[in-house]
One Martini backbone bead per residue (centre of mass of N, CA, C, O) as a GRO file, in nm:
protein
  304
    1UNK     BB    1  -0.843  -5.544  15.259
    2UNK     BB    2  -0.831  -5.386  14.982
    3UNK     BB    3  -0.850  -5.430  14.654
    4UNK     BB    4  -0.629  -5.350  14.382
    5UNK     BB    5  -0.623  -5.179  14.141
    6UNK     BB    6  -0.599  -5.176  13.785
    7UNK     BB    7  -0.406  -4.895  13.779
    8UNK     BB    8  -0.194  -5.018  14.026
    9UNK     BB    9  -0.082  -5.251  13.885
   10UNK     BB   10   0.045  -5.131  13.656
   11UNK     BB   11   0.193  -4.936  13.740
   12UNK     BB   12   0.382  -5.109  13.902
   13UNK     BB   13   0.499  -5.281  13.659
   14UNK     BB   14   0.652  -5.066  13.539
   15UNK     BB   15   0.853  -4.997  13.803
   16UNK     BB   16   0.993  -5.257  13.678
   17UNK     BB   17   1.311  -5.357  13.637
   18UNK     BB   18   1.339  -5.426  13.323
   19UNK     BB   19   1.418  -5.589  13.052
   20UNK     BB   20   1.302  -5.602  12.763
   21UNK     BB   21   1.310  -5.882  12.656
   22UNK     BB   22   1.119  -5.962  12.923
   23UNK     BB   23   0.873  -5.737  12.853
   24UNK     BB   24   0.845  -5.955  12.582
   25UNK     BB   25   0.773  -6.234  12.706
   26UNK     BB   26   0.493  -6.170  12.850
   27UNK     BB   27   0.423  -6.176  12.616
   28UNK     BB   28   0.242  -6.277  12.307
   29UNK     BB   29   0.225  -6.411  12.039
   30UNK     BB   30   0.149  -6.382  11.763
   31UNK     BB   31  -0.051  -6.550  11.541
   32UNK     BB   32   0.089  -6.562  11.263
   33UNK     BB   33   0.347  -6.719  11.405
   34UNK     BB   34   0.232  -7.003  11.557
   35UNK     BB   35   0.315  -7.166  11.285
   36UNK     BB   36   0.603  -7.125  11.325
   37UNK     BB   37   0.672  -7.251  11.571
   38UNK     BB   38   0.538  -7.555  11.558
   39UNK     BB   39   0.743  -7.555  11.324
   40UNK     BB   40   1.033  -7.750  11.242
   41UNK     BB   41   1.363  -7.619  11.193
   42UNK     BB   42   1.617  -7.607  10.989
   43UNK     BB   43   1.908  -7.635  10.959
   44UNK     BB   44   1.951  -7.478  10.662
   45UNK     BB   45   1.833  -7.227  10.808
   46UNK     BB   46   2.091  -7.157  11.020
   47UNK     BB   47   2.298  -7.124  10.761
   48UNK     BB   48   2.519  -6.960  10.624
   49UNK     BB   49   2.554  -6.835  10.320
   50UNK     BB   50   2.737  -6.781  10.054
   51UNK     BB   51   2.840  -6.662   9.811
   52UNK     BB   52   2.927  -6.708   9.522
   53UNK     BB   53   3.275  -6.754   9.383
   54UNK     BB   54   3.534  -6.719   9.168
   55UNK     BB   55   3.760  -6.951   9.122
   56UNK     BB   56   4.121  -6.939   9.138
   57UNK     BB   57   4.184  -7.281   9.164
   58UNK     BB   58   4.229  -7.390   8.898
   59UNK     BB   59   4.374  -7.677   8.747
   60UNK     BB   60   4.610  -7.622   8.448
   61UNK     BB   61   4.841  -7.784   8.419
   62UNK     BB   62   4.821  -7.992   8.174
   63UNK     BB   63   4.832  -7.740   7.973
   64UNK     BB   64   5.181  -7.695   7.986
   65UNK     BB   65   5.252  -7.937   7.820
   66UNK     BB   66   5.092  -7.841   7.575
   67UNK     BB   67   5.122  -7.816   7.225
   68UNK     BB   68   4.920  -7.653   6.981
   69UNK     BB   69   5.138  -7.695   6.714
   70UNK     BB   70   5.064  -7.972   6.751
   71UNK     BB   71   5.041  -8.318   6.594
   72UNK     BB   72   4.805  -8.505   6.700
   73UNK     BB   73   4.778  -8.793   6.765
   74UNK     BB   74   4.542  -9.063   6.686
   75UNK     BB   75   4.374  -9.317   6.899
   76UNK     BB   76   4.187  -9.580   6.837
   77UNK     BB   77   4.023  -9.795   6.976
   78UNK     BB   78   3.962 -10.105   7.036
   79UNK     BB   79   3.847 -10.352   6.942
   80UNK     BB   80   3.626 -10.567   7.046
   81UNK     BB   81   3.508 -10.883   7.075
   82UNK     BB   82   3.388 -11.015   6.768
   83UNK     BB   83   3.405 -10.770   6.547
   84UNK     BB   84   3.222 -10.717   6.286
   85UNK     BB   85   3.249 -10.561   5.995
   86UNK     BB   86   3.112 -10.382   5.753
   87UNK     BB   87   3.044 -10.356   5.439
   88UNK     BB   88   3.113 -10.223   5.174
   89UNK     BB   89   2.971 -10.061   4.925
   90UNK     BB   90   3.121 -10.211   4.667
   91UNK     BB   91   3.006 -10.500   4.771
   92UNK     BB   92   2.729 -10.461   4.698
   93UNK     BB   93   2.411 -10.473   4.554
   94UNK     BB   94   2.274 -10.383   4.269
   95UNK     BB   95   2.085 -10.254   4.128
   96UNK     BB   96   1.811 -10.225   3.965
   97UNK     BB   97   1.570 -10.097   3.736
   98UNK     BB   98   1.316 -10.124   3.907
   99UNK     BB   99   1.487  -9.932   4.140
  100UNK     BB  100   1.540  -9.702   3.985
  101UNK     BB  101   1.269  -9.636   3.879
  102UNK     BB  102   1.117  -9.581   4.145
  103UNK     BB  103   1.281  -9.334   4.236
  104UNK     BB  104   1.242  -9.161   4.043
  105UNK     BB  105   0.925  -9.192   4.061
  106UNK     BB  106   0.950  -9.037   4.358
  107UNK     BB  107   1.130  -8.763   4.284
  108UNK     BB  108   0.912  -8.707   3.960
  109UNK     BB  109   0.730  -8.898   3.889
  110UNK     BB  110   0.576  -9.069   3.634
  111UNK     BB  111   0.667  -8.838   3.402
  112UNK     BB  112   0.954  -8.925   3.361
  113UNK     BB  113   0.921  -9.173   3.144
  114UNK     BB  114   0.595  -9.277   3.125
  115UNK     BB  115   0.625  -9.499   3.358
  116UNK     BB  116   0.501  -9.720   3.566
  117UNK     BB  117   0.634  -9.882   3.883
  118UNK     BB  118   0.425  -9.771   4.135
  119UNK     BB  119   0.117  -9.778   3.980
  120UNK     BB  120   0.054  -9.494   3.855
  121UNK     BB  121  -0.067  -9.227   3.717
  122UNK     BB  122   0.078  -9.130   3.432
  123UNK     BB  123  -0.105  -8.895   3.343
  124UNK     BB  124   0.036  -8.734   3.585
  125UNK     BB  125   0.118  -8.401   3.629
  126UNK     BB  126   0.311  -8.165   3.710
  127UNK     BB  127   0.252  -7.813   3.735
  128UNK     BB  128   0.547  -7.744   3.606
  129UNK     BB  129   0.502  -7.886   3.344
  130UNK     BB  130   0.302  -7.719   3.310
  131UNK     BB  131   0.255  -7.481   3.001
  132UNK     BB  132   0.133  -7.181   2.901
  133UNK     BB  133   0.061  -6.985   2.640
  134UNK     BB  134   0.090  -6.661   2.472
  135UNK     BB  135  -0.138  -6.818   2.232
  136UNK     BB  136  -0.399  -6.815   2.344
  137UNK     BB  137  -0.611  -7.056   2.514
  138UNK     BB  138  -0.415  -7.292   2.504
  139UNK     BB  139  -0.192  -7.541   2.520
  140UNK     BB  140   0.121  -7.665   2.561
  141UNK     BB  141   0.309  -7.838   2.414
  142UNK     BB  142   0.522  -8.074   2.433
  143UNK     BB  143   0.869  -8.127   2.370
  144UNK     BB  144   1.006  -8.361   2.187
  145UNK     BB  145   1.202  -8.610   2.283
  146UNK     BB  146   1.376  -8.793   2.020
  147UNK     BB  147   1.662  -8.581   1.913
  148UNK     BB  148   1.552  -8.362   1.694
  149UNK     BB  149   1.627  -8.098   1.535
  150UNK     BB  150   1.540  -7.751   1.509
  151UNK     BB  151   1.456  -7.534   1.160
  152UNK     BB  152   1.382  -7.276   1.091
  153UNK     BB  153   1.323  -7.148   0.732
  154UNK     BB  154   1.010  -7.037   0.719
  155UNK     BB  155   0.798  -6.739   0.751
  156UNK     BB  156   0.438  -6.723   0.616
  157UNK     BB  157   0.178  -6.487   0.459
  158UNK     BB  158  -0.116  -6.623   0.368
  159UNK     BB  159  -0.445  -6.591   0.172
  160UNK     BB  160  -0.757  -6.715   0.171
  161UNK     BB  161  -1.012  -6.705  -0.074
  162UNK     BB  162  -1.346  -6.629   0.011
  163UNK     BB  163  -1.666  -6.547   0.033
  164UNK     BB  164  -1.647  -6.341   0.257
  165UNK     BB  165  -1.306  -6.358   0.221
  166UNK     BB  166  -0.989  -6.314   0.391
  167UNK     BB  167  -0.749  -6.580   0.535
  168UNK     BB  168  -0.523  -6.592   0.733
  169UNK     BB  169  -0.176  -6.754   0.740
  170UNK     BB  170   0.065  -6.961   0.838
  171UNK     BB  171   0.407  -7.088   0.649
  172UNK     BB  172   0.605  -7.356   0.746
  173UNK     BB  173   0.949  -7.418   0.756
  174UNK     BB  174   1.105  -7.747   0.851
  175UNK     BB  175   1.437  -7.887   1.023
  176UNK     BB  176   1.498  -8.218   1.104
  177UNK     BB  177   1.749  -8.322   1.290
  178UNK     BB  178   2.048  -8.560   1.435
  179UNK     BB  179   2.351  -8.488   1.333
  180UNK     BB  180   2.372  -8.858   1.208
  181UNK     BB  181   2.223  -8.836   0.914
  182UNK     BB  182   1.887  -8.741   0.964
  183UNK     BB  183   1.668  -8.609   0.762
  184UNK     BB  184   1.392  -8.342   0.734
  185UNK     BB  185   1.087  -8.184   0.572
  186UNK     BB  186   0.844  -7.949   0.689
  187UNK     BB  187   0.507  -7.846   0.649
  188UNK     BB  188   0.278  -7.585   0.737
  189UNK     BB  189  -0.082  -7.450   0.860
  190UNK     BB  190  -0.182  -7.161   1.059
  191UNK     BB  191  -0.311  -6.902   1.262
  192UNK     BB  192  -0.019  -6.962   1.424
  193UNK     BB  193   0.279  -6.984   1.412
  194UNK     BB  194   0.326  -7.227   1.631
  195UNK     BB  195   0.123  -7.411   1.487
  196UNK     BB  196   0.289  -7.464   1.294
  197UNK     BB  197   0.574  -7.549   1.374
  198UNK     BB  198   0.454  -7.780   1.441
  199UNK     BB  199   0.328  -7.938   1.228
  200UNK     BB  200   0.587  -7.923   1.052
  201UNK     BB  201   0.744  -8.075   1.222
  202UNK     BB  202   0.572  -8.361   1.223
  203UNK     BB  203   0.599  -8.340   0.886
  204UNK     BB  204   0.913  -8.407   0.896
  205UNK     BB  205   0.929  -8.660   1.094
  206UNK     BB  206   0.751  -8.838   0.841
  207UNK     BB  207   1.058  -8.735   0.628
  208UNK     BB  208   1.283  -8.927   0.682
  209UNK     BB  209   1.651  -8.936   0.581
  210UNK     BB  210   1.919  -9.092   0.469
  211UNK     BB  211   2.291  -8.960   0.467
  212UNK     BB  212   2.545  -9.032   0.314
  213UNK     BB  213   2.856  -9.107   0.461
  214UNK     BB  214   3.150  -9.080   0.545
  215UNK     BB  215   3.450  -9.026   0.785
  216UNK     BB  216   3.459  -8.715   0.657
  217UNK     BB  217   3.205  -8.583   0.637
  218UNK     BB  218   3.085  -8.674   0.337
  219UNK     BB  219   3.009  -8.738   0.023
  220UNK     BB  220   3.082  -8.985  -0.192
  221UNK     BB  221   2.928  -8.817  -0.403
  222UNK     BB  222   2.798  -8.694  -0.674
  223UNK     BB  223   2.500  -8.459  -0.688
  224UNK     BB  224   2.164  -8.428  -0.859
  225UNK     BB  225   1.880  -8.196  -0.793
  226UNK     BB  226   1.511  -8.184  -0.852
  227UNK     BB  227   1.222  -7.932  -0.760
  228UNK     BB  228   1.087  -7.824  -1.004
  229UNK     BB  229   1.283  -7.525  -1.038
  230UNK     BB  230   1.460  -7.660  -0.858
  231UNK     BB  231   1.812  -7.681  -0.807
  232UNK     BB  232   2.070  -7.929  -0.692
  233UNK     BB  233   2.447  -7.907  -0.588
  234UNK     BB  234   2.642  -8.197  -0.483
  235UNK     BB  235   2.984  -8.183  -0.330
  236UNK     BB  236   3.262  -8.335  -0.222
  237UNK     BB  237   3.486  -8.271   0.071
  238UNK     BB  238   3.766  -8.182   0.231
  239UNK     BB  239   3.904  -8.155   0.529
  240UNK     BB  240   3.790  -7.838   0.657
  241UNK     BB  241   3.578  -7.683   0.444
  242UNK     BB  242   3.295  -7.717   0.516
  243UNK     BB  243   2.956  -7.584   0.409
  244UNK     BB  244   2.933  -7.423   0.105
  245UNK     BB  245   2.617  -7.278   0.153
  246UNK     BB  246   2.284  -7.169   0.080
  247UNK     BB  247   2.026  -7.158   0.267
  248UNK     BB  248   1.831  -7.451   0.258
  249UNK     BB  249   2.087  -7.630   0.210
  250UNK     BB  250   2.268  -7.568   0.439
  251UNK     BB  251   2.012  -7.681   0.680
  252UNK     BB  252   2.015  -7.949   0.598
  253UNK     BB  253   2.367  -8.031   0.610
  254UNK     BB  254   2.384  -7.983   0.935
  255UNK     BB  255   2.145  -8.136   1.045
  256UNK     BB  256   2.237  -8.398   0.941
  257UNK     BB  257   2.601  -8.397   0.965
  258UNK     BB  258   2.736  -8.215   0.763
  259UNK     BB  259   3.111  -8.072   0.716
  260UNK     BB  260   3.182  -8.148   0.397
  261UNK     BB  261   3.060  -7.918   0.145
  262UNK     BB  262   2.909  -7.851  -0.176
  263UNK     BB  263   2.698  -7.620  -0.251
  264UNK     BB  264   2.421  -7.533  -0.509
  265UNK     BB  265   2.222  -7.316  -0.655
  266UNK     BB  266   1.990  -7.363  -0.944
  267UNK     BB  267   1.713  -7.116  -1.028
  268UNK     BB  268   1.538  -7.113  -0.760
  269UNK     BB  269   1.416  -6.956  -0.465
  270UNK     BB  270   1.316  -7.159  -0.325
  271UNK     BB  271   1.308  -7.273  -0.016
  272UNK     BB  272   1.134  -7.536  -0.027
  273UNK     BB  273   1.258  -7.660  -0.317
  274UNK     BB  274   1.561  -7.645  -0.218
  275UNK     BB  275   1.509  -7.864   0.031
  276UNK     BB  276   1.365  -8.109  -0.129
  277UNK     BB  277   1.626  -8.108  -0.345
  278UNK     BB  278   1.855  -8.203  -0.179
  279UNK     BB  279   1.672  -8.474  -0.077
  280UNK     BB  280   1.710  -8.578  -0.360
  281UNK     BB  281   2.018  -8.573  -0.386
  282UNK     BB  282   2.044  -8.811  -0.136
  283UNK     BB  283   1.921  -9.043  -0.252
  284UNK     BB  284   2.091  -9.077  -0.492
  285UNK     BB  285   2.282  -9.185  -0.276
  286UNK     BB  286   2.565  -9.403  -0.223
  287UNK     BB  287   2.761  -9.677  -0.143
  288UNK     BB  288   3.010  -9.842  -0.193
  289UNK     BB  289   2.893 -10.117  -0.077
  290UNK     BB  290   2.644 -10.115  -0.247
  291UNK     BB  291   2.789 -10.107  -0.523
  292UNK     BB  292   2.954 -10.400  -0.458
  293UNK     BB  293   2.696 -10.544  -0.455
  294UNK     BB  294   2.567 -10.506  -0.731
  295UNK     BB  295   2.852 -10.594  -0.903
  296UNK     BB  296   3.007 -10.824  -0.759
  297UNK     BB  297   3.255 -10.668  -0.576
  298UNK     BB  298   3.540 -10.563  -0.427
  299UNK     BB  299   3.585 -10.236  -0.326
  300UNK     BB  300   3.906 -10.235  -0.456
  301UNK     BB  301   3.761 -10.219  -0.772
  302UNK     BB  302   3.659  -9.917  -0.783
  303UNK     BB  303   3.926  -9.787  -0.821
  304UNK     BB  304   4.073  -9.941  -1.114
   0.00000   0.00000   0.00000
């Protein structure tokens, strides 16, 4: 009997009343499952997971009992044994000078003081303090802090005839005091407002004098000065009186710290020798005691 073909043989199988599922068993599996096939699938892969939901079982009961608008004490743990609190701040050793100042010229440099603490050089300025001036090319000077305030008095433009033509310059008077006692007058000359009012300062701190005062701001006695065609008369008043004088005597009486005092101006008005006036009218003043030691007696003889 000869052998069935290959198309009698597949007609046959089709006509076999098979489930599907077992018509696809008898085929192979593709090769791309057969790697997921041989390895061994986990358990949590064959567990449906639910997707989680906002719970609405949560115990709040604690919340209950509790009143927000109540004073809650706090109560703080015990210390543990053994336990030494730290000492307080004002129990501490004070700083030395020598600490303080090396802080300072951390946070602000050594020009802060002019001392180098912590061996820096003194002469290294920041930035910020140097100060470029809107007048000519040069630099500005620091303003010197040593106490006296300044009050210029006059700025005059003077004119120095030479063989080529004629210089212009400017000449300032300038009073400093540190309004405790001490004024001085100077003047200046310079090609420009600014180097004149310095040079006027400078030479004022060095023509510096003490202003003999009572307890009442006033001079002790009268006196009466001149400088040259000007005239300066000098009277103590009562407390409360004020200054009562007018140009360059007023302000060098403010600068010195004289607050009850009357000033007249007699013959120049030149404010320069007004003000050099009134300086030699204030030298010519003396203290009570100083007049009870010339005469060697007790203060209390000179009002008798």
């Amino acid at each position: 009997m000869a052998a069935p073909s290959l198309s009698s043989a597949l007609n046959t199988l089709s006509s076999l009343s098979l489930p599907t599922s077992s018509r696809f068993s008898l085929l192979p599996p593709p090769p791309h499952k057969l790697s997921l096939l041989s390895k061994p699938l986990h358990h949590a892969a064959l567990v449906s997971v639910p997707k989680s939901k906002p719970s609405d079982d949560i115990d709040t009961s604690f919340f209950d009992s509790v009143n927000p608008n109540a004073d809650i004490v706090f109560t703080p743990p015990e210390a543990p044994e053994g336990f030494v609190p730290p000492p307080s701040f004002d129990d501490g050793l004070l700083e030395t000078d020598e600490e303080i100042a090396s802080a300072y010229e951390e946070l602000y440099g050594p020009a802060y003081s002019g001392v180098s603490v912590l061996g820096n050089d003194v002469f290294v300025m920041d930035s910020k303090v140097k100060k470029d001036t809107g007048f000519g090319s040069g630099a500005k000077k620091e303003k010197v802090r040593d106490g006296f305030e300044e009050r210029v008095v006059q700025v005059r433009r003077v004119t120095k005839v030479v063989k080529g033509g004629k210089q212009l310059r400017f000449r300032a008077v300038v009073v400093v005091g540190d309004k405790k006692g001490q004024v001085g007058v100077g003047v200046g000359k310079a090609k420009e407002v600014i180097a004149a009012v310095q040079k006027s300062a400078v030479n004022a701190r060095r023509n510096i004098v003490k202003v003999p005062m009572t307890k009442y701001s006033t001079f002790p006695h009268r006196s009466d000065g001149d400088y040259g065609a000007a005239k300066v008369m000098l009277r103590p008043a009562s407390p409360g009186t004020g200054v009562i004088a007018g140009g360059s005597v007023r302000i060098v009486l403010e600068m010195a710290g004289v607050e009850n005092a009357l000033g007249k101006q007699i013959g120049s008005n030149n404010a320069l020798n007004n003000a050099r006036a009134t300086v030699v009218a204030v030298q010519k003043m003396k203290q009570f005691r100083e007049v009870a030691e010339e005469r060697g007696i007790p203060m209390e003889e000179l009002w008798k």
